[in-house]
Short mmCIF file of C-alpha atoms in Angstrom, two decimals:
data_model
loop_
_atom_site.label_atom_id
_atom_site.label_comp_id
_atom_site.label_asym_id
_atom_site.label_seq_id
_atom_site.Cartn_x
_atom_site.Cartn_y
_atom_site.Cartn_z
CA UNK A 14 165.92 35.13 48.32
CA UNK A 15 165.06 38.90 46.73
CA UNK A 16 166.90 40.43 44.55
CA UNK A 17 169.21 43.54 45.13
CA UNK A 18 169.14 46.39 43.43
CA UNK A 19 172.43 47.56 41.69
CA UNK A 20 171.52 50.27 39.34
CA UNK A 21 171.54 53.08 42.09
CA UNK A 22 173.76 56.47 42.13
CA UNK A 23 174.39 58.25 44.66
CA UNK A 24 175.77 62.10 44.95
CA UNK A 25 177.30 64.07 47.80
CA UNK A 26 177.91 67.24 49.03
CA UNK A 27 180.28 68.19 52.24
CA UNK A 28 176.79 68.27 54.35
CA UNK A 29 174.37 65.69 52.32
CA UNK A 30 173.97 62.75 51.26
CA UNK A 31 171.74 61.90 48.06
CA UNK A 32 170.48 58.70 46.83
CA UNK A 33 168.75 57.86 44.12
CA UNK A 34 167.24 54.05 43.95
CA UNK A 35 164.81 53.86 40.74
CA UNK A 36 161.78 51.67 41.97
CA UNK A 37 161.02 49.25 38.63
CA UNK A 38 157.62 49.92 38.34
CA UNK A 39 156.89 48.38 41.92
CA UNK A 40 153.59 51.09 43.62
CA UNK A 41 154.08 53.50 46.08
CA UNK A 42 151.70 52.12 48.65
CA UNK A 43 154.11 49.10 47.99
CA UNK A 44 158.16 50.67 49.44
CA UNK A 45 158.62 49.89 52.70
CA UNK A 46 161.99 52.07 53.68
CA UNK A 47 164.43 52.05 57.03
CA UNK A 48 166.65 54.31 57.73
CA UNK A 49 169.22 54.76 60.58
CA UNK A 50 172.49 56.78 61.34
CA UNK A 51 174.31 53.85 59.94
CA UNK A 52 172.48 51.18 57.53
CA UNK A 53 169.68 52.40 55.46
CA UNK A 54 166.84 49.55 53.90
CA UNK A 55 164.27 50.49 50.41
CA UNK A 56 162.37 47.41 50.16
CA UNK A 57 160.38 46.61 47.78
CA UNK A 58 158.81 42.94 46.47
CA UNK A 59 160.81 41.03 45.62
CA UNK A 60 163.92 44.29 44.82
CA UNK A 61 166.08 45.22 47.69
CA UNK A 62 167.54 47.71 48.30
CA UNK A 63 170.53 47.78 51.36
CA UNK A 64 173.55 50.53 52.00
CA UNK A 65 176.06 50.28 54.64
CA UNK A 66 177.28 54.00 55.43
CA UNK A 67 180.12 55.29 54.93
CA UNK A 68 179.28 57.01 57.68
CA UNK A 69 177.22 58.66 60.09
CA UNK A 70 174.05 60.45 59.33
CA UNK A 71 171.87 62.22 60.60
CA UNK A 72 168.53 59.81 61.28
CA UNK A 73 166.36 62.48 62.76
CA UNK A 74 167.18 64.97 60.73
CA UNK A 75 166.57 62.75 57.08
CA UNK A 76 163.74 62.57 54.29
CA UNK A 77 163.04 59.90 51.96
CA UNK A 78 160.60 60.79 48.27
CA UNK A 79 159.11 58.59 46.45
CA UNK A 80 157.47 59.27 43.31
CA UNK A 81 157.09 58.94 38.98
CA UNK A 82 159.01 55.75 39.47
CA UNK A 83 161.69 56.49 42.71
CA UNK A 84 162.85 56.68 45.89
CA UNK A 85 165.12 59.54 46.91
CA UNK A 86 166.36 59.34 50.34
CA UNK A 87 168.56 62.64 51.58
CA UNK A 88 171.25 61.96 54.32
CA UNK A 89 172.49 65.01 56.34
CA UNK A 90 175.60 64.11 57.43
CA UNK A 91 176.80 63.93 61.53
CA UNK A 92 180.47 65.40 59.97
CA UNK A 93 180.82 67.52 56.98
CA UNK A 94 183.23 65.87 54.99
CA UNK A 95 183.23 64.54 51.81
CA UNK A 96 182.89 60.07 51.55
CA UNK A 97 185.17 58.45 50.09
CA UNK A 98 182.29 55.67 48.94
CA UNK A 99 178.70 55.54 50.15
CA UNK A 100 179.10 52.18 52.32
CA UNK A 101 181.82 50.45 54.03
CA UNK A 102 183.61 47.84 51.68
CA UNK A 103 184.19 44.84 53.57
CA UNK A 104 182.86 41.75 53.19
CA UNK A 105 182.46 40.92 56.67
CA UNK A 106 178.88 38.71 56.26
CA UNK A 107 178.76 38.65 60.16
CA UNK A 108 180.03 42.74 60.15
CA UNK A 109 177.21 43.55 58.40
CA UNK A 110 174.95 40.89 59.95
CA UNK A 111 175.22 42.84 63.26
CA UNK A 112 174.85 46.85 61.41
CA UNK A 113 172.04 45.76 60.44
CA UNK A 114 169.93 44.09 63.51
CA UNK A 115 171.17 47.03 65.18
CA UNK A 116 169.30 49.39 62.82
CA UNK A 117 166.17 46.76 62.95
CA UNK A 118 166.36 47.41 66.80
CA UNK A 119 166.80 50.72 66.54
CA UNK A 120 164.24 50.82 64.34
CA UNK A 121 162.25 49.62 67.09
CA UNK A 122 163.28 51.37 69.86
CA UNK A 123 162.16 54.79 67.69
CA UNK A 124 158.65 53.77 66.75
CA UNK A 125 158.24 52.52 70.26
CA UNK A 126 158.90 55.95 70.80
CA UNK A 127 156.86 57.95 68.69
CA UNK A 128 154.04 55.72 68.76
CA UNK A 129 153.57 56.81 73.61
CA UNK A 130 155.02 59.90 72.39
CA UNK A 131 151.77 60.19 70.67
CA UNK A 132 149.55 58.38 72.95
CA UNK A 133 150.84 60.45 75.97
CA UNK A 134 149.75 63.94 73.91
CA UNK A 135 146.55 62.07 72.79
CA UNK A 136 146.01 61.75 75.58
CA UNK A 137 146.93 64.96 77.14
CA UNK A 138 145.10 67.09 74.42
CA UNK A 139 141.75 64.93 76.09
CA UNK A 140 142.08 65.91 79.15
CA UNK A 141 142.71 68.68 78.59
CA UNK A 142 139.70 69.30 76.01
CA UNK A 143 137.75 67.18 79.10
CA UNK A 144 138.98 69.50 81.64
CA UNK A 145 137.94 72.81 78.82
CA UNK A 146 134.44 71.19 78.31
CA UNK A 147 134.27 71.64 81.93
CA UNK A 148 135.17 74.69 82.88
CA UNK A 149 132.54 75.40 80.57
CA UNK A 150 130.54 74.15 82.23
CA UNK A 151 130.94 75.40 85.42
CA UNK A 152 130.84 78.27 84.36
CA UNK A 153 127.43 77.65 82.23
CA UNK A 154 125.89 76.32 85.63
CA UNK A 155 127.01 79.70 87.77
CA UNK A 156 125.98 82.59 85.18
CA UNK A 157 122.27 80.18 85.33
CA UNK A 158 122.66 80.41 88.77
CA UNK A 159 123.83 83.59 89.62
CA UNK A 160 120.13 84.70 87.02
CA UNK A 161 117.98 82.55 89.39
CA UNK A 162 119.34 84.18 92.98
CA UNK A 163 118.46 87.37 91.00
CA UNK A 164 115.30 87.27 90.31
CA UNK A 165 114.90 85.73 93.07
CA UNK A 166 115.69 88.16 94.81
CA UNK A 167 113.58 90.37 92.52
CA UNK A 168 111.19 88.36 93.83
CA UNK A 169 111.42 88.76 97.16
CA UNK A 170 111.40 92.16 97.07
CA UNK A 171 108.32 92.86 95.26
CA UNK A 172 106.66 90.23 97.21
CA UNK A 173 107.10 92.45 101.10
CA UNK A 174 106.80 95.69 98.52
CA UNK A 175 102.94 94.14 98.33
CA UNK A 176 102.76 93.00 102.10
CA UNK A 177 103.95 95.98 102.80
CA UNK A 178 100.54 98.16 101.00
CA UNK A 179 98.36 95.42 102.25
CA UNK A 180 99.08 95.90 105.35
CA UNK A 181 99.06 100.74 104.62
CA UNK A 182 95.99 99.77 102.97
CA UNK A 183 94.40 98.44 106.56
CA UNK A 184 95.89 100.59 108.42
CA UNK A 185 94.13 102.99 106.09
CA UNK A 186 90.24 101.13 106.39
CA UNK A 187 90.20 100.44 110.65
CA UNK A 188 89.61 104.05 111.89
CA UNK A 189 86.21 103.64 110.23
CA UNK A 190 83.31 101.95 110.67
CA UNK A 191 80.94 99.42 108.73
CA UNK A 192 77.44 99.99 107.58
CA UNK A 193 75.97 97.47 110.00
CA UNK A 194 78.32 98.67 113.28
CA UNK A 195 76.77 101.96 112.49
CA UNK A 196 73.19 101.24 112.83
CA UNK A 197 74.23 99.67 116.26
CA UNK A 198 75.12 103.21 117.90
CA UNK A 199 72.69 104.80 115.54
CA UNK A 200 69.76 103.48 117.87
CA UNK A 201 69.61 104.62 121.25
CA UNK A 202 69.80 102.10 123.55
CA UNK A 203 71.96 99.27 121.52
CA UNK A 204 74.65 97.80 123.71
CA UNK A 205 77.62 95.87 121.99
CA UNK A 206 76.12 92.56 122.54
CA UNK A 207 73.03 93.65 119.79
CA UNK A 208 75.73 94.82 117.23
CA UNK A 209 77.27 92.30 117.11
CA UNK A 210 74.28 91.02 116.54
CA UNK A 211 73.71 92.88 113.90
CA UNK A 212 76.50 92.05 111.97
CA UNK A 213 76.17 88.83 111.81
CA UNK A 214 72.51 88.69 110.77
CA UNK A 215 73.92 91.58 107.61
CA UNK A 216 76.84 88.34 107.26
CA UNK A 217 73.74 85.69 106.91
CA UNK A 218 72.05 88.20 104.98
CA UNK A 219 75.36 88.08 101.69
CA UNK A 220 75.40 84.54 102.01
CA UNK A 221 72.28 83.89 101.85
CA UNK A 222 72.07 86.32 98.66
CA UNK A 223 74.91 84.23 96.68
CA UNK A 224 73.64 80.94 97.73
CA UNK A 225 70.45 81.75 95.21
CA UNK A 226 72.40 83.08 92.10
CA UNK A 227 70.65 81.59 89.08
CA UNK A 228 72.28 78.99 88.12
CA UNK A 229 72.04 77.06 83.94
CA UNK A 230 69.58 74.49 83.49
CA UNK A 231 70.95 70.87 83.24
CA UNK A 232 72.23 69.77 79.74
CA UNK A 233 69.31 67.16 77.65
CA UNK A 234 70.62 63.75 77.74
CA UNK A 235 69.48 61.21 74.98
CA UNK A 236 70.51 58.90 71.78
CA UNK A 237 71.88 59.23 68.69
CA UNK A 238 71.57 56.61 66.61
CA UNK A 239 74.01 56.12 63.42
CA UNK A 240 73.64 53.68 60.93
CA UNK A 241 76.01 53.53 57.55
CA UNK A 242 75.07 53.04 54.05
CA UNK A 243 75.50 50.14 53.08
CA UNK A 244 78.12 49.36 50.02
CA UNK A 245 76.47 49.25 45.81
CA UNK A 246 78.46 46.72 43.53
CA UNK A 247 79.31 47.44 39.74
CA UNK A 248 77.43 44.11 39.09
CA UNK A 249 73.61 42.85 38.71
CA UNK A 250 72.16 41.03 41.50
CA UNK A 251 72.54 38.06 40.00
CA UNK A 252 75.53 37.87 38.95
CA UNK A 253 76.78 39.90 42.45
CA UNK A 254 79.88 38.23 43.90
CA UNK A 255 79.36 39.74 47.04
CA UNK A 256 81.49 37.48 49.29
CA UNK A 257 84.07 38.02 46.94
CA UNK A 258 84.51 41.32 46.07
CA UNK A 259 84.42 41.81 50.81
CA UNK A 260 86.97 39.07 50.28
CA UNK A 261 89.12 41.62 47.86
CA UNK A 262 88.39 44.31 49.87
CA UNK A 263 89.36 43.13 52.57
CA UNK A 264 93.00 41.60 51.10
CA UNK A 265 93.51 44.84 50.13
CA UNK A 266 92.47 47.04 53.73
CA UNK A 267 95.15 44.28 55.13
CA UNK A 268 98.18 44.65 52.43
CA UNK A 269 97.78 48.31 53.34
CA UNK A 270 98.97 47.72 57.22
CA UNK A 271 101.43 44.77 56.18
CA UNK A 272 104.79 47.19 56.27
CA UNK A 273 107.65 45.79 56.92
CA UNK A 274 110.10 47.35 59.48
CA UNK A 275 112.70 45.53 59.85
CA UNK A 276 114.34 46.63 56.77
CA UNK A 277 118.02 47.90 56.88
CA UNK A 278 117.70 50.75 54.81
CA UNK A 279 115.20 51.53 57.02
CA UNK A 280 117.60 53.96 59.10
CA UNK A 281 118.61 55.73 56.17
CA UNK A 282 115.75 56.66 54.71
CA UNK A 283 113.72 59.76 55.25
CA UNK A 284 109.82 59.27 56.71
CA UNK A 285 108.59 59.67 53.59
CA UNK A 286 110.40 57.57 51.52
CA UNK A 287 109.26 55.00 54.37
CA UNK A 288 105.37 54.78 52.45
CA UNK A 289 105.28 52.40 50.44
CA UNK A 290 102.67 54.55 48.35
CA UNK A 291 104.94 57.60 47.37
CA UNK A 292 108.06 55.15 46.39
CA UNK A 293 105.10 53.62 44.71
CA UNK A 294 104.61 57.32 42.76
CA UNK A 295 108.18 57.78 42.61
CA UNK A 296 108.44 54.43 40.59
CA UNK A 297 105.60 55.54 38.64
CA UNK A 298 107.31 59.59 37.79
CA UNK A 299 110.31 57.79 36.91
CA UNK A 300 109.13 55.74 34.85
CA UNK A 301 107.08 58.39 33.16
CA UNK A 302 110.90 60.32 32.20
CA UNK A 303 111.53 56.63 30.46
CA UNK A 304 114.25 55.94 34.02
CA UNK A 305 113.25 52.91 33.95
CA UNK A 306 116.31 51.64 36.22
CA UNK A 307 115.56 54.34 39.26
CA UNK A 308 112.00 53.38 38.88
CA UNK A 309 112.56 49.27 38.98
CA UNK A 310 114.67 50.09 42.93
CA UNK A 311 111.62 52.93 43.95
CA UNK A 312 109.59 49.30 42.98
CA UNK A 313 112.45 47.24 44.73
CA UNK A 314 112.31 49.24 47.79
CA UNK A 315 108.84 49.34 48.07
CA UNK A 316 108.28 45.68 47.60
CA UNK A 317 110.22 45.05 50.62
CA UNK A 318 108.13 47.06 52.71
CA UNK A 319 105.20 45.90 51.47
CA UNK A 320 104.75 42.06 50.01
CA UNK A 321 101.49 42.24 49.30
CA UNK A 322 100.80 45.21 46.46
CA UNK A 323 99.65 43.59 43.39
CA UNK A 324 100.82 47.74 41.71
CA UNK A 325 104.19 47.66 42.33
CA UNK A 326 104.66 44.19 40.37
CA UNK A 327 102.80 44.68 38.39
CA UNK A 328 104.54 48.01 37.84
CA UNK A 329 108.92 46.24 37.76
CA UNK A 330 106.78 43.66 35.74
CA UNK A 331 106.25 47.29 32.80
CA UNK A 332 110.14 48.19 33.93
CA UNK A 333 111.28 44.83 33.23
CA UNK A 334 109.83 44.78 30.13
CA UNK A 335 111.40 48.02 28.50
CA UNK A 336 114.60 46.63 30.37
CA UNK A 337 114.76 43.70 27.70
CA UNK A 338 114.87 40.90 30.83
CA UNK A 339 111.93 39.41 30.03
CA UNK A 340 112.22 36.33 32.44
CA UNK A 341 111.85 39.06 35.57
CA UNK A 342 109.15 41.15 33.36
CA UNK A 343 106.49 37.42 34.11
CA UNK A 344 108.39 36.60 37.35
CA UNK A 345 106.34 40.16 38.39
CA UNK A 346 103.04 39.90 36.06
CA UNK A 347 102.93 36.16 36.96
CA UNK A 348 103.50 37.59 41.60
CA UNK A 349 100.86 40.61 40.41
CA UNK A 350 98.42 38.15 38.81
CA UNK A 351 98.14 35.78 42.63
CA UNK A 352 97.72 38.86 44.45
CA UNK A 353 94.79 39.78 42.53
CA UNK A 354 92.45 37.18 43.48
CA UNK A 355 89.83 36.60 44.19
CA UNK A 356 88.93 37.50 40.36
CA UNK A 357 86.52 40.76 40.77
CA UNK A 358 85.37 43.53 38.65
CA UNK A 359 87.20 46.09 41.20
CA UNK A 360 90.55 44.03 40.18
CA UNK A 361 89.96 43.14 37.00
CA UNK A 362 91.65 45.86 34.99
CA UNK A 363 95.40 46.28 36.81
CA UNK A 364 94.47 41.40 35.97
CA UNK A 365 94.19 43.05 32.34
CA UNK A 366 97.57 44.43 32.64
CA UNK A 367 99.54 41.73 34.30
CA UNK A 368 98.58 39.31 32.00
CA UNK A 369 99.31 41.45 29.08
CA UNK A 370 102.86 42.73 29.93
CA UNK A 371 103.40 38.89 31.09
CA UNK A 372 101.96 38.09 27.68
CA UNK A 373 104.24 40.58 25.55
CA UNK A 374 107.19 39.12 27.66
CA UNK A 375 106.43 34.93 26.73
CA UNK A 376 106.52 36.46 22.07
CA UNK A 377 109.62 38.15 22.59
CA UNK A 378 110.78 34.45 24.23
CA UNK A 379 109.29 33.51 21.04
CA UNK A 380 106.96 31.24 23.54
CA UNK A 381 103.56 32.03 21.34
CA UNK A 382 101.35 29.38 22.95
CA UNK A 383 101.69 30.93 26.71
CA UNK A 384 101.47 34.43 25.06
CA UNK A 385 98.08 33.70 23.54
CA UNK A 386 96.45 32.04 26.69
CA UNK A 387 97.41 35.81 28.62
CA UNK A 388 95.81 37.55 26.05
CA UNK A 389 92.63 35.65 25.81
CA UNK A 390 92.76 35.71 29.46
CA UNK A 391 92.42 39.46 29.33
CA UNK A 392 90.22 39.76 26.48
CA UNK A 393 87.68 37.37 27.62
CA UNK A 394 87.89 40.67 30.42
CA UNK A 395 87.37 43.61 28.00
CA UNK A 396 85.73 41.75 24.89
CA UNK A 397 85.00 44.94 23.30
CA UNK A 398 88.58 46.77 23.30
CA UNK A 399 89.56 46.69 19.76
CA UNK A 400 94.04 46.13 20.06
CA UNK A 401 93.64 43.44 22.63
CA UNK A 402 91.59 42.35 19.61
CA UNK A 403 94.67 43.38 17.47
CA UNK A 404 97.31 40.88 19.46
CA UNK A 405 95.19 38.44 19.32
CA UNK A 406 94.62 38.23 15.98
CA UNK A 407 98.40 39.09 15.21
CA UNK A 408 99.86 35.97 17.45
CA UNK A 409 97.60 33.50 16.09
CA UNK A 410 99.43 34.61 12.74
CA UNK A 411 102.83 34.18 14.52
CA UNK A 412 101.87 31.15 15.27
CA UNK A 413 99.78 29.82 11.74
CA UNK A 414 103.53 31.37 10.08
CA UNK A 415 101.42 33.57 7.80
CA UNK A 416 103.37 36.73 9.78
CA UNK A 417 105.58 38.36 7.56
CA UNK A 418 107.41 39.95 10.38
CA UNK A 419 107.64 39.57 14.44
CA UNK A 420 106.89 42.68 16.26
CA UNK A 421 107.86 43.66 19.73
CA UNK A 422 104.72 43.28 22.09
CA UNK A 423 106.31 45.90 24.31
CA UNK A 424 103.48 48.28 26.59
#
């Protein structure tokens, strides 16, 4: 059952009643106000304020302001006079119930009318917008058609003028005789039949001259031999692992083509941002600038686009080392090592980096035996590396308890 608010206050003039209801800490969005000409309700759970008004008010011009822990309702009076009380003094529950139900019914009818009016207004606005758009489109079509008609009339006039000029030129040339005709007339005793034969002979000679025009010689044909330079591997022939290196190159080529296009973020990305190599470069720049979280985000999206590039996992492992996410660093380094197979000279440097990063994470977790194994594996691939030799010796000292202090292994 709601708690009734009794600590309200009200003032009045001859034309308006002002009621102030304390909200007792309730948020503005939780306050529900219902007002009609004879009933007022302010509900903010668990509190309720009801007022069965002494005289009718103009609910159309009524206003309510909620803020600063209080709701202020202004009710214009229908009759300009001073009220003796704010509410009716009767205690008849049935009458109050009847007033409450009547007010609720009026309020629902008011909401229904407002909804219908709003829908009609929106329909009218849409209809007007559609008619306006159709009118503009029709005007545009008429304008384009007018331009077409003008161009058509202009072209027709130009064509008619050209035909007229052609006819005039033919009329000017018709009285003149052709050279063959002149020759026929100059020959004594030549009949019309002879003149026609001369004309025909002249036409045949002109055609034969056209046919005798020199044509270019046909192109020569032949075959072009194409040869490819064989790939030279860096290892000596006696130690060569050509099949493994060929397999590594094949895996790298397949990894570059394996792009997973079903990523939801692709819809919001630019064209260059859908390229794993571009994202890798972006992550490398963030890492160099010290923005390790930004680098991780770039590598994450690149991995979602292509899960077969080992450098993405290895670089993300380096970011996790900086962020002290040691277990994630171990996981990413292990994934990079799984992708860096078969082990060949071409991926030796990448495998060294992955081994050292995983070993560093193990050592920071005080798992020195596991870290030593990774550092020894890296040193085996690069025996002359002085830094790796020093790190291996330092880890051995920690395991044997001879190290005075434990240092971080962060790369």
